[in-house]
Amino acid sequence: DTAVSQTPKYLVTQMGNDKSIKCEQNLGHDTMYWYKQDSKKFLKIMFSYNNKELIINETVPNRFSPKSPDKAHLNLHINSLELGDSAVYFCASRPTGVETQYFGPGTRLLVL
Amino acid sequence: GEDVEQSLFLSVREGDSSVINCTYTDSSSTYLYWYKQEPGAGLQLLTYIFSNMDMKQDQRLTVLLNKKDKHLSLRIADTQTGDSAIYFCAENFGGATNKLIFGTGTLLAVQP
């Protein structure tokens, strides 16, 4: 299947832990994004990479560090997890020259 | 600044038309989108409109854009129970980053 995929789908962890969530797209897109959807369903952009280069870095705590090993992958590492990090994290991608973004299924993170 | 607002909730009867509204403050966007999020699922792109268009029709969906009033609407004809979901409008400002600014989301409940 051609798609944007995320792993894991669900992640339950303790406060203070470090965790990573992964995103992969096999659509050949050049740009990838991370969005956060909080408990009130508000969706906000966090980061964007174009061909492995960071192009958007919104006001996000530096405990969050994105990494793009190649243009098909964009991972999100979170250090010292806090209760407020509980949310659904969506990855998205888009091809160059096209403005439409395609979203992954989301990773539901719960910090206890 | 970039601010996109939607009413939180809309309830309709099956077979009726639904109209979901969205207002925005920054009129420099290039595209405006409607995404659908079913319970526990990811974001599905429904339709989009280029900022120099007034209307776009796609089967049961009609998008109306009033740039003067900075108002976007999505009309769903013959609403079905399967249309029950949260609907997000989003602005895209194009350029190098193509950042999407999402509305607050409208929960559409379709009563049988």
GROMACS .gro file of C-alpha atoms in nm, chain A residues 11-92:
model
   82
   11LEU     CA    1   0.206   0.441   2.325
   12VAL     CA    2   0.147   0.443   2.701
   13THR     CA    3   0.444   0.544   2.912
   14GLN     CA    4   0.547   0.696   3.244
   15MET     CA    5   0.639   1.058   3.308
   16GLY     CA    6   1.010   1.120   3.274
   17ASN     CA    7   1.070   0.849   3.013
   18ASP     CA    8   1.222   0.910   2.667
   19LYS     CA    9   1.033   0.776   2.367
   20SER     CA   10   1.040   0.790   1.987
   21ILE     CA   11   0.762   0.776   1.734
   22LYS     CA   12   0.830   0.703   1.370
   23CYS     CA   13   0.683   0.808   1.038
   24GLU     CA   14   0.747   0.664   0.696
   25GLN     CA   15   0.602   0.755   0.358
   26ASN     CA   16   0.648   0.559   0.038
   27LEU     CA   17   0.486   0.824  -0.179
   28GLY     CA   18   0.815   0.977  -0.291
   29HIS     CA   19   0.727   1.308  -0.124
   30ASP     CA   20   1.001   1.558  -0.039
   31THR     CA   21   0.845   1.732   0.259
   32MET     CA   22   0.722   1.580   0.585
   33TYR     CA   23   0.550   1.729   0.890
   34TRP     CA   24   0.465   1.656   1.251
   35TYR     CA   25   0.141   1.790   1.401
   36LYS     CA   26   0.008   1.759   1.755
   37GLN     CA   27  -0.363   1.717   1.832
   38ASP     CA   28  -0.442   1.783   2.197
   39SER     CA   29  -0.730   1.654   2.408
   40LYS     CA   30  -0.957   1.931   2.281
   41LYS     CA   31  -0.882   1.820   1.922
   42PHE     CA   32  -0.680   2.134   1.841
   43LEU     CA   33  -0.427   2.056   1.567
   44LYS     CA   34  -0.099   2.247   1.558
   45ILE     CA   35   0.208   2.219   1.338
   46MET     CA   36   0.528   2.127   1.521
   47PHE     CA   37   0.802   2.060   1.264
   48SER     CA   38   0.862   2.019   0.896
   49TYR     CA   39   1.153   1.875   0.697
   50ASN     CA   40   1.224   1.913   0.328
   51ASN     CA   41   1.476   1.665   0.190
   52LYS     CA   42   1.616   1.602   0.537
   53GLU     CA   43   1.645   1.975   0.618
   54LEU     CA   44   1.443   2.140   0.895
   55ILE     CA   45   1.221   2.414   0.750
   56ILE     CA   46   0.957   2.466   1.019
   57ASN     CA   47   1.025   2.467   1.391
   58GLU     CA   48   0.731   2.609   1.582
   59THR     CA   49   0.740   2.700   1.948
   60VAL     CA   50   0.794   2.349   2.077
   61PRO     CA   51   0.989   2.256   2.394
   62ASN     CA   52   1.341   2.142   2.311
   63ARG     CA   53   1.258   1.807   2.471
   64PHE     CA   54   1.112   1.733   2.126
   65SER     CA   55   1.373   1.654   1.862
   66PRO     CA   56   1.280   1.554   1.508
   67LYS     CA   57   1.518   1.347   1.299
   68SER     CA   58   1.503   1.276   0.929
   69PRO     CA   59   1.750   1.001   0.828
   70ASP     CA   60   1.625   1.021   0.469
   71LYS     CA   61   1.342   1.197   0.290
   72ALA     CA   62   1.105   0.901   0.338
   73HIS     CA   63   1.135   0.904   0.717
   74LEU     CA   64   1.071   1.161   0.986
   75ASN     CA   65   1.098   1.048   1.347
   76LEU     CA   66   1.012   1.237   1.663
   77HIS     CA   67   1.207   1.179   1.981
   78ILE     CA   68   1.068   1.312   2.308
   79ASN     CA   69   1.283   1.338   2.621
   80SER     CA   70   1.160   1.356   2.979
   81LEU     CA   71   0.795   1.303   2.890
   82GLU     CA   72   0.539   1.516   3.074
   83LEU     CA   73   0.167   1.468   3.133
   84GLY     CA   74   0.092   1.753   2.891
   85ASP     CA   75   0.262   1.563   2.609
   86SER     CA   76  -0.036   1.327   2.600
   87ALA     CA   77  -0.191   1.382   2.260
   88VAL     CA   78  -0.230   1.234   1.915
   89TYR     CA   79   0.072   1.304   1.695
   90PHE     CA   80   0.011   1.313   1.320
   91CYS     CA   81   0.270   1.286   1.051
   92ALA     CA   82   0.200   1.426   0.704
   0.00000   0.00000   0.00000
